[in-house]
């Protein structure tokens, strides 16, 4: 084809080159899908893909043959050397049937759209005086009608409902009976376009056939099929627009554009309807945004096509190709996220189930028989719905997973009736403690079963994957459109969702019965961990320099990530051909760093090796470490570097290594400047003025003692045997570490402390909101809502941070569910509270607002309980107070008196919170560990306070200061033990062991 194109005039040349590209692309897709099918021959999706690929390639071959017919005698009979189109259609039907699909509804709707388009084309061709084109349209319509009738028959064979089966069979016969009448009328009209009677006959036959097609389409009510068919049709229309513009075919372009506009309106309408009925606010927004973007891209596609046909040049043709590719991506993404998914319906049903259970329990406890009688049928109906949805999902799972899901569903079904009966019994006698306990037990069992069903179906994983696929698509789309702010937002959203997706995927891997699925999930999580920083680096490179190469690099990486996430969402779509190990171009940070060192060394030895130099630059561009770090992480890294430099300083001083001391000293002074810059920036953003003051005081103290420590180390290096000099150096080093700890505690703090603080502030804002709504204070309500949403964002982020350190999958899920519920509640509460404040006498509006506020408070309490944020944060605060108190006492600072008071009060609060948290610990040994640590603190506190008084009485008594330091060290050990018991991460356990060893040494 390309050889013939070289001989053709410019317009024909563009058409042939476009067809050659299309043939190549189609053949490549067919080969890829066929190879995948060879590896997984029973996969119905792959079977269907191959069938569609064959049909597409054969269609392209036919169009190419027609384009070549006037290029020489050797093409006069070329159509006889290929399968005719009718045979291709029959082959694709046989392949569809062999695929064993559970429905052909999408194929029915798509074929109906195509037949109707050919029918419209026929009328246009007659009106335009083009009988040859009209006859081609009639031939095409006949082939499509035959396919549509066959598909209706195939669907009727799968249908179990007798009425619908008969309707499908009737539609099949009607299509077969009516088309000959249409064919006859069309031929008469084509032959006699000026005969009014013939044209009227065609109009009547057209309407009759169109109504028959519509009758069949009306039987397909599945929104996924409607969306899928519309998306496939729009993708074909986009190809037709591009091909017509490339070929300089103005008439073809007009026809394709008309069809594209019509289908774009259909698809956006269908997807918009899905958004309207979607409960999840995040998915609703994502679908609406995708629909808006699809509508926005349409005129740009048409303008690019117009530019290519009016001014054909490499630049205009490239722009058209880019616009078409961008819009096709948007079509696929919009359809994907807009479809119905039973797993998402299950999540919504699970939330309703818990809500009904809570209402029923509350009504029964209050002796409200009427409310119990009203809620019980709703609960029974919803339980049945959960069962129906879960069974449908289970049917597509492996056998062991099916068993787990069905077992839980059956148990839930068996509990629903007795739970309702228990609620009715309790409502009639609310003082019956045994009845109350019995109902609570059944309700808790039902909640746990609902959680288990949602987990075993991987519903949460699917939701996270769908949202992430939307984010990844937005990255590509923003790059295509050179939308820098949009790209930055999409990249941030991708990075944020990654933090949520990873723990959900790991939990799914732990539950997976299939070893291969478990292995793939864990490997793909690691792969995404590697690809994320690479994609962020490429985003950064594109923002700095939006070249085609940078855009291509970004699209390639994000495309790999999309494929991986799609396989995580649906095991049937796992693609082993996707390049992993960083996508073949780096990504794994550890491996990239290793390669960075190797390439740098090679480049140093071979300064003229331009390839090595370029690879070095590529690796550096793909290491966006600073961009990935938060402000807190940057400061934490600097504090860690300073501690390491301090260790080097002391070690070199002990060895008498003067150059080593000087180098470590220079390092410390340089790091101190960076710490000061970063911590000052963070201090300005702190809400708590007391914390801000502590940060600034710590920075001021470090400015003084870091140079003093370096000077003391120089003295030790000059005379390593001077014990007094050593003691002074190590005392100063301890002071540096203490000030760094104070800095970290107040500028960065911990997930638990930030969560606890945000929870406190959000509850205060909720109370202000409640009062403002009740009083009809609209400005007050708006101001309170702003604060609630602000602190809720912090709460959600810190809640996910805590969840990342929770190894118990059930507890991890509870925390993440609470966070997600809080986020989803915000837009609902915003609307309800604004409505309630504006209508203080509207009881329904007030009740809705108050209910939302109460639900928000309950979710915050749940989050605090499950994260154990209160006892952990209090233990961390107590530890920080010990360090601050020692520093204040050594300096003779009057603030030490406040430290003593805070120490005693915090220990009291800690005891209460830790004992309460210990009750929920399943391991008796863990409970005992908490009790032992609290007893130890009770024993140590009086002696520590006495040591503090001794230092205050004589600030020059070094022995008293040593005793204070020892008692501080001893008290920090049980605090670390409490933290490690409640949050047993490797880091916390190691910290507890270190502090216990230090306490034993201090005791000696």
PDB file of C-alpha atoms in Angstrom, residues 706-842:
ATOM      1  CA  UNK A 706      25.566  23.131  67.932  1.00  0.00           C
ATOM      2  CA  UNK A 707      28.706  25.358  67.680  1.00  0.00           C
ATOM      3  CA  UNK A 708      29.415  24.694  71.389  1.00  0.00           C
ATOM      4  CA  UNK A 709      29.198  20.927  70.792  1.00  0.00           C
ATOM      5  CA  UNK A 710      31.584  21.187  67.819  1.00  0.00           C
ATOM      6  CA  UNK A 711      34.011  23.202  69.943  1.00  0.00           C
ATOM      7  CA  UNK A 712      33.788  20.609  72.751  1.00  0.00           C
ATOM      8  CA  UNK A 713      34.497  17.844  70.211  1.00  0.00           C
ATOM      9  CA  UNK A 714      37.620  19.699  69.059  1.00  0.00           C
ATOM     10  CA  UNK A 715      38.815  19.715  72.672  1.00  0.00           C
ATOM     11  CA  UNK A 716      38.286  15.951  72.967  1.00  0.00           C
ATOM     12  CA  UNK A 717      40.068  15.367  69.642  1.00  0.00           C
ATOM     13  CA  UNK A 718      43.069  17.293  70.976  1.00  0.00           C
ATOM     14  CA  UNK A 719      43.175  15.124  74.103  1.00  0.00           C
ATOM     15  CA  UNK A 720      40.988  11.984  73.869  1.00  0.00           C
ATOM     16  CA  UNK A 721      41.930  10.966  77.434  1.00  0.00           C
ATOM     17  CA  UNK A 722      40.414  14.087  79.035  1.00  0.00           C
ATOM     18  CA  UNK A 723      37.347  12.593  80.765  1.00  0.00           C
ATOM     19  CA  UNK A 724      35.900  15.946  81.823  1.00  0.00           C
ATOM     20  CA  UNK A 725      36.090  17.189  78.237  1.00  0.00           C
ATOM     21  CA  UNK A 726      34.373  14.008  77.079  1.00  0.00           C
ATOM     22  CA  UNK A 727      31.585  14.415  79.638  1.00  0.00           C
ATOM     23  CA  UNK A 728      31.014  17.999  78.529  1.00  0.00           C
ATOM     24  CA  UNK A 729      30.897  16.925  74.859  1.00  0.00           C
ATOM     25  CA  UNK A 730      28.420  14.126  75.516  1.00  0.00           C
ATOM     26  CA  UNK A 731      26.269  16.335  77.751  1.00  0.00           C
ATOM     27  CA  UNK A 732      26.071  18.895  74.967  1.00  0.00           C
ATOM     28  CA  UNK A 733      25.384  16.135  72.417  1.00  0.00           C
ATOM     29  CA  UNK A 734      22.487  14.930  74.587  1.00  0.00           C
ATOM     30  CA  UNK A 735      21.189  18.482  74.705  1.00  0.00           C
ATOM     31  CA  UNK A 736      21.336  18.698  70.899  1.00  0.00           C
ATOM     32  CA  UNK A 737      19.364  15.454  70.604  1.00  0.00           C
ATOM     33  CA  UNK A 738      16.809  16.686  73.127  1.00  0.00           C
ATOM     34  CA  UNK A 739      16.312  19.944  71.240  1.00  0.00           C
ATOM     35  CA  UNK A 740      15.946  18.045  67.965  1.00  0.00           C
ATOM     36  CA  UNK A 741      13.339  15.864  69.679  1.00  0.00           C
ATOM     37  CA  UNK A 742      11.474  18.956  70.930  1.00  0.00           C
ATOM     38  CA  UNK A 743      11.604  20.364  67.410  1.00  0.00           C
ATOM     39  CA  UNK A 744      10.214  17.160  65.911  1.00  0.00           C
ATOM     40  CA  UNK A 745       7.470  16.803  68.518  1.00  0.00           C
ATOM     41  CA  UNK A 746       6.157  20.320  67.979  1.00  0.00           C
ATOM     42  CA  UNK A 747       6.816  21.043  64.303  1.00  0.00           C
ATOM     43  CA  UNK A 748       6.091  17.554  62.963  1.00  0.00           C
ATOM     44  CA  UNK A 749       4.494  15.591  65.818  1.00  0.00           C
ATOM     45  CA  UNK A 750       3.053  12.170  64.869  1.00  0.00           C
ATOM     46  CA  UNK A 751       0.029  10.819  62.995  1.00  0.00           C
ATOM     47  CA  UNK A 752      -1.655  10.028  66.295  1.00  0.00           C
ATOM     48  CA  UNK A 753      -1.013  13.471  67.780  1.00  0.00           C
ATOM     49  CA  UNK A 754      -2.161  15.282  64.651  1.00  0.00           C
ATOM     50  CA  UNK A 755      -5.236  13.044  64.408  1.00  0.00           C
ATOM     51  CA  UNK A 756      -6.118  13.624  68.063  1.00  0.00           C
ATOM     52  CA  UNK A 757      -5.666  17.387  67.709  1.00  0.00           C
ATOM     53  CA  UNK A 758      -7.711  17.527  64.485  1.00  0.00           C
ATOM     54  CA  UNK A 759     -10.455  15.439  66.106  1.00  0.00           C
ATOM     55  CA  UNK A 760     -10.592  17.832  69.046  1.00  0.00           C
ATOM     56  CA  UNK A 761     -10.766  20.888  66.773  1.00  0.00           C
ATOM     57  CA  UNK A 762     -13.361  19.299  64.476  1.00  0.00           C
ATOM     58  CA  UNK A 763     -15.594  18.394  67.421  1.00  0.00           C
ATOM     59  CA  UNK A 764     -15.394  21.968  68.682  1.00  0.00           C
ATOM     60  CA  UNK A 765     -16.340  23.207  65.200  1.00  0.00           C
ATOM     61  CA  UNK A 766     -19.220  20.701  65.048  1.00  0.00           C
ATOM     62  CA  UNK A 767     -20.587  22.040  68.318  1.00  0.00           C
ATOM     63  CA  UNK A 768     -20.447  25.593  66.921  1.00  0.00           C
ATOM     64  CA  UNK A 769     -22.155  24.315  63.781  1.00  0.00           C
ATOM     65  CA  UNK A 770     -24.919  22.629  65.779  1.00  0.00           C
ATOM     66  CA  UNK A 771     -25.689  25.835  67.679  1.00  0.00           C
ATOM     67  CA  UNK A 772     -25.585  27.989  64.534  1.00  0.00           C
ATOM     68  CA  UNK A 773     -27.944  25.692  62.606  1.00  0.00           C
ATOM     69  CA  UNK A 774     -30.395  25.524  65.508  1.00  0.00           C
ATOM     70  CA  UNK A 775     -30.368  29.320  65.841  1.00  0.00           C
ATOM     71  CA  UNK A 776     -30.713  29.982  62.106  1.00  0.00           C
ATOM     72  CA  UNK A 777     -27.316  31.719  62.111  1.00  0.00           C
ATOM     73  CA  UNK A 778     -26.331  31.341  58.442  1.00  0.00           C
ATOM     74  CA  UNK A 779     -22.948  33.188  58.618  1.00  0.00           C
ATOM     75  CA  UNK A 780     -22.052  31.259  61.785  1.00  0.00           C
ATOM     76  CA  UNK A 781     -22.984  27.963  60.161  1.00  0.00           C
ATOM     77  CA  UNK A 782     -20.934  28.763  57.057  1.00  0.00           C
ATOM     78  CA  UNK A 783     -17.891  29.677  59.162  1.00  0.00           C
ATOM     79  CA  UNK A 784     -18.238  26.523  61.260  1.00  0.00           C
ATOM     80  CA  UNK A 785     -18.606  24.372  58.125  1.00  0.00           C
ATOM     81  CA  UNK A 786     -15.371  25.796  56.758  1.00  0.00           C
ATOM     82  CA  UNK A 787     -13.565  24.772  59.953  1.00  0.00           C
ATOM     83  CA  UNK A 788     -15.213  21.337  60.023  1.00  0.00           C
ATOM     84  CA  UNK A 789     -14.103  20.580  56.457  1.00  0.00           C
ATOM     85  CA  UNK A 790     -10.612  21.913  57.108  1.00  0.00           C
ATOM     86  CA  UNK A 791     -10.062  19.713  60.159  1.00  0.00           C
ATOM     87  CA  UNK A 792     -11.796  16.773  58.475  1.00  0.00           C
ATOM     88  CA  UNK A 793      -9.205  16.869  55.689  1.00  0.00           C
ATOM     89  CA  UNK A 794      -6.435  16.690  58.299  1.00  0.00           C
ATOM     90  CA  UNK A 795      -8.282  13.937  60.150  1.00  0.00           C
ATOM     91  CA  UNK A 796      -8.656  11.876  56.971  1.00  0.00           C
ATOM     92  CA  UNK A 797      -4.991  12.224  56.027  1.00  0.00           C
ATOM     93  CA  UNK A 798      -3.758  11.304  59.503  1.00  0.00           C
ATOM     94  CA  UNK A 799      -6.264   8.469  59.773  1.00  0.00           C
ATOM     95  CA  UNK A 800      -4.854   6.917  56.625  1.00  0.00           C
ATOM     96  CA  UNK A 801      -1.351   7.463  57.999  1.00  0.00           C
ATOM     97  CA  UNK A 802      -2.298   5.534  61.124  1.00  0.00           C
ATOM     98  CA  UNK A 803      -3.961   2.789  59.060  1.00  0.00           C
ATOM     99  CA  UNK A 804      -0.737   2.289  57.101  1.00  0.00           C
ATOM    100  CA  UNK A 805       0.917   1.156  60.348  1.00  0.00           C
ATOM    101  CA  UNK A 806      -1.909  -1.177  61.406  1.00  0.00           C
ATOM    102  CA  UNK A 807      -1.122  -4.772  60.482  1.00  0.00           C
ATOM    103  CA  UNK A 808      -4.496  -6.258  61.488  1.00  0.00           C
ATOM    104  CA  UNK A 809      -6.459  -6.288  58.167  1.00  0.00           C
ATOM    105  CA  UNK A 810      -9.865  -6.070  59.886  1.00  0.00           C
ATOM    106  CA  UNK A 811      -8.828  -3.099  61.990  1.00  0.00           C
ATOM    107  CA  UNK A 812      -7.097  -1.508  59.007  1.00  0.00           C
ATOM    108  CA  UNK A 813     -10.323  -1.779  56.998  1.00  0.00           C
ATOM    109  CA  UNK A 814     -12.406  -0.315  59.830  1.00  0.00           C
ATOM    110  CA  UNK A 815     -10.129   2.713  60.015  1.00  0.00           C
ATOM    111  CA  UNK A 816     -10.142   3.262  56.241  1.00  0.00           C
ATOM    112  CA  UNK A 817     -13.926   2.794  56.110  1.00  0.00           C
ATOM    113  CA  UNK A 818     -14.399   5.414  58.817  1.00  0.00           C
ATOM    114  CA  UNK A 819     -12.137   7.830  56.924  1.00  0.00           C
ATOM    115  CA  UNK A 820     -14.018   7.245  53.658  1.00  0.00           C
ATOM    116  CA  UNK A 821     -17.375   7.663  55.403  1.00  0.00           C
ATOM    117  CA  UNK A 822     -16.213  10.965  56.910  1.00  0.00           C
ATOM    118  CA  UNK A 823     -15.131  12.239  53.490  1.00  0.00           C
ATOM    119  CA  UNK A 824     -18.416  11.197  51.883  1.00  0.00           C
ATOM    120  CA  UNK A 825     -20.414  12.794  54.688  1.00  0.00           C
ATOM    121  CA  UNK A 826     -18.878  16.250  54.160  1.00  0.00           C
ATOM    122  CA  UNK A 827     -20.808  17.332  51.009  1.00  0.00           C
ATOM    123  CA  UNK A 828     -24.033  15.857  52.421  1.00  0.00           C
ATOM    124  CA  UNK A 829     -23.591  17.624  55.768  1.00  0.00           C
ATOM    125  CA  UNK A 830     -22.640  20.856  54.012  1.00  0.00           C
ATOM    126  CA  UNK A 831     -25.899  20.905  52.051  1.00  0.00           C
ATOM    127  CA  UNK A 832     -28.081  19.769  54.971  1.00  0.00           C
ATOM    128  CA  UNK A 833     -26.594  22.257  57.450  1.00  0.00           C
ATOM    129  CA  UNK A 834     -26.848  25.187  55.068  1.00  0.00           C
ATOM    130  CA  UNK A 835     -30.471  24.240  54.423  1.00  0.00           C
ATOM    131  CA  UNK A 836     -31.136  23.831  58.151  1.00  0.00           C
ATOM    132  CA  UNK A 837     -29.547  27.175  59.052  1.00  0.00           C
ATOM    133  CA  UNK A 838     -31.585  28.922  56.358  1.00  0.00           C
ATOM    134  CA  UNK A 839     -34.812  27.273  57.607  1.00  0.00           C
ATOM    135  CA  UNK A 840     -34.593  27.015  61.426  1.00  0.00           C
ATOM    136  CA  UNK A 841     -38.324  26.257  61.704  1.00  0.00           C
ATOM    137  CA  UNK A 842     -38.252  23.421  59.208  1.00  0.00           C
TER     138      UNK A 842
END
